[in-house]
Amino acid sequence: MARPHIEPYVELDAPFKKFDLNGFKGSHYKVLSLDTDTGACTLKVRFDGGFKRKAGMSYSDMEFFVLNGGVKVGNEVWGEGHYAFVPAGQHLGAMSVPKGAEALVMFNDSEPSFVESDRNHQLALTESFNSFNAYNDAPWGPGNLVSPSVATGVGIKILHYDVLTQAITFLYYMSPEFQQNNISYHDCAEESYHIWGASWMMQFGDLPTGGYFWRPPYIDHGAFKCKLGCIAVGRTDSKLHNYFHFNPWANPDENKMRAAAHLYRQRPQLYEWAASDGHNHPHGPPDFEHQHYHDDAQVRHLHNHAPVGVKEGTQKAPKKKSRR
Amino acid sequence: MAQRVQDKKPKRNKTAQAWMDENVAEQKIRHRAIVKEMEELEPKRKKWIRDFLKTIQTRGFNVDGDLLRKIPKAEIPKEPKRKHRVVW
Ligand SMILES: [Fe+2]
């Protein structure tokens, strides 16, 4: 995965650009973050009234969150707050936008792609398709999903959860006068877009409405404050663990070492095994529960392995290199 | 290994490659601007860090959720000599 650290980026003043790729002609976009190898990206897309496209599919998993307006997709109407996870190859009905809409559109595997089709691709993992209104049809839960957890005053709605990688997409809020006096980092990349409201972090200052970040693993963020409340879309690319500390000057290498030291102390057998045997399993060790996880596109994406059947160098496939 | 839809993606065409090249280049510029903006924030950040180090000694450091621990002065880290970076 090679998206650079984009934080903070406030997109509201940046101009939209004409979206001239197949399936998007007639819409406009801004790149929030882009994987320079694979083309995986998060975009803000503006569909003007009158936008239409035929039914079809993408070669990448796609996530779609409607910020405002409404989009007709097949028989469904996706209004403000609608979230959809559309697995690669999943057929989506014809799209039309009667009065205009803006959406976050995430392509998790490769650059935006679209082919007209009236059916699912035969390899599509359609069981992961999900489409619902996140504002109306999902409950708020407390923010303490993982331990150690955030302080009281954060609420979460889970929008998507990937069983293999534990990547999650979620809606979250911070309440007015929220504060959390620690510094955090994770093993996963973390992404956020502020739909409304501002929060503050000690490294980056204020993140207002329209504020965005893509933060690679092991990068410090926090302490945290929120004066008046905010609501945002968040996402991780794998399991989120909060490593809290209070050294404002720690760098990502030191943070990663500290995470490995946790593993060494808390899961000694696993650490020893990974340190001694890891190189014998370049595509991951066997897992009797998830026997075919090696084939999973996101798992391979996380390890910078080129798609199966694509020879390195023929498709600007991701170079194999370690993640930060 | 079994194939997935992602493995069936045709080679990136010229239009898509041009789209990538344009947006990778623009992202580089955006990243540079963010780095600059964040470096310019350093004087304010120095004060925020001082306040933070004070708060964790008085109100407390959030160990887990709302559990607070007051950090003794002896445990407060010292600023290293290297340049402080927040964007990587
Ligand atoms: Fe975080």
PDB file of N, CA, C and O and ligand atoms in Angstrom, chain A residues 184 186 190 215 221 240 242, ligand 1:
ATOM      1  N   SER A 184      -1.955   8.482  20.280  1.00  0.00           N
ATOM      2  CA  SER A 184      -2.313   7.156  19.785  1.00  0.00           C
ATOM      3  C   SER A 184      -1.590   6.864  18.470  1.00  0.00           C
ATOM      4  O   SER A 184      -1.218   7.785  17.737  1.00  0.00           O
ATOM      5  N   HIS A 186      -1.524   3.245  15.457  1.00  0.00           N
ATOM      6  CA  HIS A 186      -2.075   1.914  15.157  1.00  0.00           C
ATOM      7  C   HIS A 186      -1.159   1.144  14.213  1.00  0.00           C
ATOM      8  O   HIS A 186      -0.301   1.729  13.556  1.00  0.00           O
ATOM      9  N   GLU A 190      -5.257   4.581   8.757  1.00  0.00           N
ATOM     10  CA  GLU A 190      -6.520   5.127   9.249  1.00  0.00           C
ATOM     11  C   GLU A 190      -6.905   6.307   8.354  1.00  0.00           C
ATOM     12  O   GLU A 190      -6.053   7.082   7.932  1.00  0.00           O
ATOM     13  N   ARG A 215      -3.811   8.304   6.995  1.00  0.00           N
ATOM     14  CA  ARG A 215      -2.645   8.238   7.863  1.00  0.00           C
ATOM     15  C   ARG A 215      -2.087   6.813   7.844  1.00  0.00           C
ATOM     16  O   ARG A 215      -2.726   5.883   8.321  1.00  0.00           O
ATOM     17  N   HIS A 221      -0.924  10.473  16.634  1.00  0.00           N
ATOM     18  CA  HIS A 221      -2.016  11.458  16.564  1.00  0.00           C
ATOM     19  C   HIS A 221      -2.648  11.548  17.947  1.00  0.00           C
ATOM     20  O   HIS A 221      -2.799  10.560  18.640  1.00  0.00           O
ATOM     21  N   LEU A 240      -7.569  -2.499  14.089  1.00  0.00           N
ATOM     22  CA  LEU A 240      -7.213  -1.288  14.831  1.00  0.00           C
ATOM     23  C   LEU A 240      -6.914  -1.628  16.286  1.00  0.00           C
ATOM     24  O   LEU A 240      -7.754  -2.171  16.993  1.00  0.00           O
ATOM     25  N   ASN A 242      -5.297   0.408  19.646  1.00  0.00           N
ATOM     26  CA  ASN A 242      -4.832   1.715  20.143  1.00  0.00           C
ATOM     27  C   ASN A 242      -3.577   1.538  20.988  1.00  0.00           C
ATOM     28  O   ASN A 242      -3.639   0.979  22.085  1.00  0.00           O
TER      29      ASN A 242
HETATM   30 FE    FE C   1      -6.526   6.698  15.465  1.00  0.00          FE
END
